[in-house]
Amino acid sequence: MLNIAELQQLITHLHEKYRDLDEGEVATYIPELGKANPDHFGICVYTVEGQEISIGDTGVEYTIQSICKPLAFAYALEDLGRDKTLMHVGVEPSGDSFNSIELDPVSRRPYNPMVNAGAIAVASLIKGENPEAGVGRFLERLCKATDRNLRVDQAVLQSETLTGSRNKAIAYLMHNFGVIDTEIEHTLHQYFSQCSVLVNTRDLALMAASIANLGENPVTGAEAFSVQYTRDVLATLFTCGMYNYAGEWAYRVGVPAKSGVSGGIMGVVNREAGIAVYSPRLDARGNSVRGIAVFRELAEECGLHAFDVFA
Ligand code: GLN
């Protein structure tokens, strides 16, 4: 890793370099997401010592979307342990898009916690006694991984609830195979609410830095994640976090990471730093175009690939 001044220089350079890259489209299948400003672009790095290096629109809020998935997976593991959690979700990359309607043909479980099916199964495990309790508890836990109060964007939640037929189909399919319980609407509310939590790019970098820092938030000192399961989260991020780009990402970037359809990408450089990039224009797989470009170059320049020989 570079020192702080060099890193600031590098991300400033990357921000400048990719600012004019305007390929890709803002997601509109959740209508509310279509209101995002396509030009917003922010890069933030948090070291495990709690130092922040930022450039661009790192304070702009957007919904976390699929980046909630690894965090919810961590909470399910903390609540239920490995054996029980893995009865409901696998850890195998699917090679398919995030919203594909498919289960493992043998086990009937969703392939992994990073695709929608797996995340809905995880939501059914961590939902509370009633819909508001489950969402409140998720928010409370997530707040420990940042230094701000977080809340759900009600407009996005409503937009996704009204248009989420595909996720509803996935949930009913899983119920049919006994992967999730009968409280299907409650589970979907939990999942849609988790995806609708408002964050900014600083939050995402700090959440990633908390995972990198053995579960401890490097700014507040709070225990955000149990160290017992950060390995599980990192392994599934590495193999499944970027959906049907996961293999290419592991090869070229080599940093466990998760993307979301609002345009964020969060990456964990274990024991070193959390990195987040925000830019809402997405490629066909639902990953931020500028996000991928920045991560690729940052990883190359700083020797961040997990298997780099000279770091
Ligand atoms: N809420 C979104 C959905 O379920 C999350 C997808 C994503 O960010 N890739 O479709």
Coordinates of N, CA and C in Angstrom, one line a residue, residues 131-271:
P131 N -42.1 -6.8 11.2 CA -41.3 -6.1 10.2 C -40.4 -4.9 10.7
E132 N -41.0 -4.1 11.5 CA -40.2 -2.9 11.9 C -39.0 -3.3 12.8
A133 N -39.3 -4.3 13.7 CA -38.2 -4.7 14.6 C -37.0 -5.2 13.8
G134 N -37.3 -6.0 12.8 CA -36.2 -6.6 12.0 C -35.4 -5.5 11.3
V135 N -36.1 -4.5 10.7 CA -35.4 -3.5 10.0 C -34.6 -2.6 11.0
G136 N -35.2 -2.3 12.1 CA -34.6 -1.5 13.1 C -33.3 -2.1 13.6
R137 N -33.3 -3.4 13.8 CA -32.2 -4.1 14.3 C -31.1 -4.2 13.3
F138 N -31.5 -4.3 12.0 CA -30.5 -4.3 10.9 C -29.8 -2.9 10.9
L139 N -30.6 -1.9 11.0 CA -30.0 -0.5 11.0 C -29.0 -0.3 12.1
E140 N -29.5 -0.7 13.3 CA -28.7 -0.5 14.5 C -27.3 -1.2 14.4
R141 N -27.3 -2.4 13.8 CA -26.1 -3.2 13.6 C -25.2 -2.5 12.6
L142 N -25.8 -2.0 11.5 CA -25.1 -1.4 10.4 C -24.4 -0.1 10.9
C143 N -25.1 0.6 11.7 CA -24.6 1.9 12.2 C -23.3 1.7 13.0
K144 N -23.1 0.5 13.5 CA -21.8 0.3 14.2 C -20.6 0.2 13.2
A145 N -20.9 0.0 12.0 CA -19.9 -0.1 11.0 C -19.6 1.2 10.3
T146 N -20.3 2.3 10.8 CA -20.0 3.6 10.3 C -19.9 4.6 11.5
D147 N -19.9 5.9 11.2 CA -19.9 6.8 12.3 C -21.0 7.8 12.2
R148 N -22.1 7.3 11.5 CA -23.3 8.2 11.3 C -24.5 7.4 11.6
N149 N -25.6 8.1 11.8 CA -26.9 7.4 11.9 C -27.4 7.1 10.5
L150 N -27.9 5.9 10.3 CA -28.4 5.5 9.0 C -29.9 5.4 9.0
R151 N -30.5 5.5 7.9 CA -32.0 5.4 7.8 C -32.4 4.8 6.4
V152 N -33.6 4.3 6.4 CA -34.1 3.7 5.2 C -34.7 4.9 4.3
D153 N -34.5 4.8 3.0 CA -35.1 5.7 2.0 C -36.5 5.2 1.7
Q154 N -37.5 5.8 2.2 CA -38.9 5.2 2.1 C -39.3 5.3 0.6
A155 N -38.9 6.2 -0.1 CA -39.3 6.3 -1.5 C -38.8 5.2 -2.3
V156 N -37.5 4.8 -2.1 CA -36.9 3.7 -2.8 C -37.5 2.4 -2.3
L157 N -37.7 2.3 -1.0 CA -38.4 1.1 -0.5 C -39.7 0.8 -1.1
Q158 N -40.5 1.9 -1.3 CA -41.8 1.8 -1.9 C -41.7 1.4 -3.3
S159 N -40.8 2.1 -4.0 CA -40.6 1.9 -5.4 C -40.2 0.4 -5.7
E160 N -39.3 -0.1 -4.9 CA -38.9 -1.5 -5.1 C -40.0 -2.5 -4.7
T161 N -40.7 -2.2 -3.7 CA -41.8 -3.1 -3.2 C -42.8 -3.2 -4.3
L162 N -43.1 -2.0 -5.0 CA -44.2 -2.0 -6.0 C -43.7 -2.7 -7.3
T163 N -42.4 -2.7 -7.6 CA -42.0 -3.2 -8.9 C -41.2 -4.5 -8.7
G164 N -41.1 -5.0 -7.5 CA -40.2 -6.2 -7.3 C -40.7 -7.5 -7.6
S165 N -41.5 -7.7 -8.7 CA -42.1 -9.0 -9.0 C -41.1 -10.1 -9.1
R166 N -40.0 -9.8 -9.6 CA -39.0 -10.8 -9.8 C -38.5 -11.4 -8.5
N167 N -38.2 -10.5 -7.6 CA -37.7 -10.9 -6.3 C -38.8 -11.6 -5.5
K168 N -40.1 -11.2 -5.8 CA -41.2 -11.9 -5.1 C -41.3 -13.4 -5.7
A169 N -41.1 -13.5 -7.0 CA -41.1 -14.8 -7.6 C -40.0 -15.7 -7.0
I170 N -38.8 -15.1 -6.8 CA -37.7 -15.9 -6.2 C -38.1 -16.3 -4.8
A171 N -38.7 -15.4 -4.1 CA -39.1 -15.8 -2.7 C -40.1 -16.9 -2.7
Y172 N -41.1 -16.8 -3.5 CA -42.1 -17.9 -3.6 C -41.5 -19.2 -4.0
L173 N -40.6 -19.1 -4.9 CA -39.9 -20.4 -5.4 C -39.2 -21.0 -4.2
M174 N -38.5 -20.2 -3.4 CA -37.7 -20.7 -2.3 C -38.7 -21.2 -1.2
H175 N -39.8 -20.6 -1.0 CA -40.8 -21.1 -0.1 C -41.3 -22.5 -0.5
N176 N -41.5 -22.6 -1.8 CA -41.9 -23.9 -2.3 C -41.0 -25.0 -2.0
F177 N -39.7 -24.7 -2.0 CA -38.7 -25.7 -1.7 C -38.3 -25.8 -0.2
G178 N -39.0 -25.0 0.6 CA -38.7 -25.1 2.1 C -37.5 -24.3 2.5
V179 N -36.9 -23.4 1.6 CA -35.7 -22.7 2.0 C -36.0 -21.5 2.9
I180 N -37.2 -20.9 2.7 CA -37.6 -19.8 3.6 C -39.0 -20.2 4.2
D181 N -39.3 -19.5 5.3 CA -40.6 -19.8 6.0 C -41.8 -19.2 5.3
T182 N -42.9 -19.3 6.0 CA -44.2 -18.9 5.4 C -44.3 -17.3 5.4
E183 N -43.5 -16.6 6.2 CA -43.7 -15.2 6.2 C -43.0 -14.5 5.1
I184 N -43.5 -14.7 3.9 CA -42.8 -14.3 2.7 C -42.8 -12.8 2.5
E185 N -44.0 -12.2 2.8 CA -44.1 -10.7 2.6 C -43.2 -10.0 3.7
H186 N -43.1 -10.6 4.9 CA -42.3 -10.0 5.9 C -40.8 -10.1 5.5
T187 N -40.4 -11.3 5.0 CA -39.0 -11.5 4.5 C -38.7 -10.5 3.4
L188 N -39.6 -10.3 2.5 CA -39.4 -9.4 1.4 C -39.2 -7.9 1.9
H189 N -40.1 -7.6 2.9 CA -39.9 -6.3 3.4 C -38.6 -6.1 4.1
Q190 N -38.1 -7.1 4.8 CA -36.8 -7.0 5.4 C -35.7 -6.8 4.3
Y191 N -35.8 -7.7 3.2 CA -34.8 -7.6 2.1 C -34.9 -6.2 1.4
F192 N -36.0 -5.8 1.0 CA -36.2 -4.5 0.3 C -35.7 -3.3 1.2
S193 N -36.0 -3.4 2.5 CA -35.6 -2.4 3.4 C -34.0 -2.3 3.6
Q194 N -33.5 -3.5 3.7 CA -32.0 -3.6 3.8 C -31.4 -2.9 2.5
C195 N -31.9 -3.2 1.4 CA -31.4 -2.6 0.1 C -31.6 -1.1 0.1
S196 N -32.6 -0.6 0.8 CA -33.0 0.8 0.8 C -32.3 1.7 1.8
V197 N -31.3 1.2 2.5 CA -30.6 2.0 3.5 C -29.8 3.0 2.8
L198 N -29.9 4.3 3.2 CA -29.1 5.3 2.6 C -27.7 5.4 3.2
V199 N -26.7 5.4 2.3 CA -25.3 5.5 2.7 C -24.7 6.5 1.8
N200 N -23.5 6.9 2.2 CA -22.6 7.6 1.3 C -21.3 6.8 1.1
T201 N -20.4 7.4 0.3 CA -19.3 6.6 -0.1 C -18.3 6.5 1.1
R202 N -18.3 7.5 1.9 CA -17.5 7.4 3.2 C -18.0 6.2 4.0
D203 N -19.3 6.1 4.2 CA -19.9 5.0 5.0 C -19.4 3.7 4.4
L204 N -19.5 3.5 3.1 CA -19.1 2.2 2.5 C -17.6 1.9 2.8
A205 N -16.8 2.9 2.6 CA -15.4 2.7 2.8 C -15.1 2.3 4.3
L206 N -15.8 3.0 5.2 CA -15.6 2.7 6.6 C -16.2 1.3 7.0
M207 N -17.3 0.9 6.4 CA -17.8 -0.5 6.6 C -16.8 -1.5 6.1
A208 N -16.2 -1.3 4.9 CA -15.2 -2.2 4.4 C -14.0 -2.2 5.3
A209 N -13.6 -1.0 5.8 CA -12.4 -0.9 6.7 C -12.7 -1.7 8.0
S210 N -14.0 -1.7 8.4 CA -14.3 -2.4 9.7 C -14.1 -3.9 9.5
I211 N -14.5 -4.4 8.3 CA -14.3 -5.8 8.0 C -12.8 -6.1 7.9
A212 N -12.1 -5.2 7.2 CA -10.6 -5.3 7.1 C -9.9 -5.3 8.4
N213 N -10.5 -4.6 9.4 CA -9.9 -4.4 10.7 C -10.4 -5.4 11.7
L214 N -10.6 -6.7 11.3 CA -11.0 -7.8 12.1 C -12.4 -7.5 12.8
G215 N -13.2 -6.7 12.1 CA -14.6 -6.5 12.6 C -14.7 -5.2 13.4
E216 N -13.6 -4.6 13.7 CA -13.7 -3.4 14.6 C -13.7 -2.1 13.8
N217 N -14.6 -1.3 14.0 CA -14.7 0.0 13.3 C -13.5 0.8 13.7
P218 N -12.6 1.2 12.7 CA -11.4 1.9 13.0 C -11.5 3.3 13.5
V219 N -12.7 3.9 13.3 CA -12.9 5.3 13.8 C -13.5 5.3 15.1
T220 N -14.6 4.5 15.4 CA -15.3 4.5 16.7 C -14.8 3.5 17.6
G221 N -14.1 2.4 17.2 CA -13.7 1.4 18.0 C -14.8 0.3 18.3
A222 N -16.0 0.6 17.7 CA -17.1 -0.4 18.0 C -16.9 -1.7 17.3
E223 N -17.4 -2.8 17.9 CA -17.3 -4.1 17.3 C -18.4 -4.2 16.3
A224 N -18.1 -3.9 15.1 CA -19.2 -3.9 14.0 C -19.5 -5.3 13.5
F225 N -18.5 -6.2 13.4 CA -18.7 -7.5 13.0 C -17.9 -8.5 13.9
S226 N -18.5 -9.7 14.0 CA -17.7 -10.6 14.8 C -16.6 -11.2 14.0
V227 N -15.4 -11.1 14.6 CA -14.1 -11.5 13.9 C -14.2 -13.0 13.5
Q228 N -15.1 -13.7 14.2 CA -15.3 -15.2 13.9 C -15.7 -15.4 12.5
Y229 N -16.4 -14.4 11.9 CA -17.0 -14.7 10.6 C -16.5 -13.7 9.5
T230 N -15.6 -12.9 9.8 CA -15.1 -12.0 8.7 C -14.5 -12.8 7.5
R231 N -13.9 -13.9 7.9 CA -13.3 -14.8 6.9 C -14.4 -15.3 5.9
D232 N -15.5 -15.7 6.5 CA -16.6 -16.2 5.7 C -17.1 -15.2 4.7
V233 N -17.2 -13.9 5.2 CA -17.7 -12.8 4.4 C -16.7 -12.6 3.3
L234 N -15.4 -12.5 3.6 CA -14.4 -12.2 2.6 C -14.3 -13.3 1.5
A235 N -14.5 -14.5 1.9 CA -14.4 -15.6 1.0 C -15.5 -15.5 0.0
T236 N -16.7 -15.3 0.4 CA -17.9 -15.2 -0.5 C -17.8 -13.9 -1.3
L237 N -17.3 -12.8 -0.8 CA -17.1 -11.6 -1.6 C -16.1 -11.9 -2.7
F238 N -15.1 -12.6 -2.4 CA -14.0 -12.8 -3.4 C -14.6 -13.7 -4.6
T239 N -15.4 -14.7 -4.2 CA -15.8 -15.6 -5.3 C -17.2 -15.2 -5.9
C240 N -18.0 -14.4 -5.2 CA -19.3 -14.2 -5.7 C -19.8 -12.7 -5.7
G241 N -19.0 -11.8 -5.2 CA -19.4 -10.4 -4.9 C -19.7 -9.6 -6.1
M242 N -19.1 -10.0 -7.3 CA -19.4 -9.2 -8.5 C -20.2 -10.0 -9.5
Y243 N -21.0 -10.9 -9.0 CA -21.9 -11.7 -9.8 C -21.2 -12.4 -11.0
N244 N -21.7 -12.2 -12.2 CA -21.1 -12.9 -13.4 C -19.9 -12.2 -13.9
Y245 N -19.3 -11.3 -13.1 CA -18.0 -10.7 -13.4 C -17.0 -11.1 -12.3
A246 N -17.5 -12.0 -11.4 CA -16.7 -12.3 -10.2 C -15.3 -12.9 -10.6
G247 N -15.3 -13.8 -11.6 CA -14.0 -14.5 -12.0 C -13.1 -13.5 -12.6
E248 N -13.6 -12.7 -13.5 CA -12.7 -11.6 -14.1 C -12.2 -10.6 -13.1
W249 N -13.1 -10.3 -12.2 CA -12.7 -9.3 -11.1 C -11.6 -9.9 -10.2
A250 N -11.8 -11.2 -9.8 CA -10.8 -11.8 -9.0 C -9.5 -11.9 -9.7
Y251 N -9.5 -12.1 -11.0 CA -8.3 -12.2 -11.8 C -7.6 -10.8 -12.0
R252 N -8.4 -9.8 -12.3 CA -7.8 -8.5 -12.6 C -7.6 -7.6 -11.4
V253 N -8.5 -7.7 -10.4 CA -8.5 -6.8 -9.3 C -8.0 -7.5 -8.0
G254 N -8.6 -8.6 -7.8 CA -8.1 -9.5 -6.7 C -8.4 -9.0 -5.3
V255 N -9.5 -8.2 -5.2 CA -9.9 -7.6 -3.9 C -11.3 -8.0 -3.6
P256 N -11.6 -8.7 -2.5 CA -13.0 -9.1 -2.2 C -13.9 -7.8 -2.2
A257 N -14.9 -7.9 -3.0 CA -15.7 -6.7 -3.2 C -17.2 -7.0 -3.5
K258 N -18.0 -5.9 -3.3 CA -19.4 -6.1 -3.6 C -19.9 -4.8 -4.3
S259 N -20.7 -5.0 -5.3 CA -21.3 -3.9 -6.0 C -22.8 -3.8 -5.7
G260 N -23.4 -2.7 -6.0 CA -24.8 -2.5 -5.9 C -25.4 -1.7 -7.1
V261 N -26.7 -1.9 -7.4 CA -27.2 -1.3 -8.6 C -27.4 0.3 -8.5
S262 N -27.2 0.8 -7.3 CA -27.2 2.3 -7.3 C -25.9 2.9 -7.7
G263 N -24.9 2.0 -7.8 CA -23.6 2.5 -8.4 C -22.4 2.4 -7.5
G264 N -22.6 1.9 -6.3 CA -21.4 1.7 -5.4 C -20.7 0.4 -5.6
I265 N -19.4 0.5 -5.3 CA -18.6 -0.8 -5.1 C -17.8 -0.6 -3.9
M266 N -17.9 -1.6 -3.0 CA -17.1 -1.6 -1.8 C -16.1 -2.7 -1.8
G267 N -14.8 -2.4 -1.5 CA -13.8 -3.5 -1.5 C -13.0 -3.5 -0.2
V268 N -12.6 -4.7 0.2 CA -11.9 -4.9 1.4 C -10.5 -5.4 1.2
V269 N -9.5 -4.6 1.6 CA -8.1 -5.0 1.5 C -7.8 -5.5 2.9
N270 N -7.9 -6.8 3.1 CA -7.8 -7.4 4.4 C -6.6 -6.9 5.2
R271 N -6.9 -6.5 6.5 CA -5.9 -6.0 7.4 C -5.3 -4.6 7.0

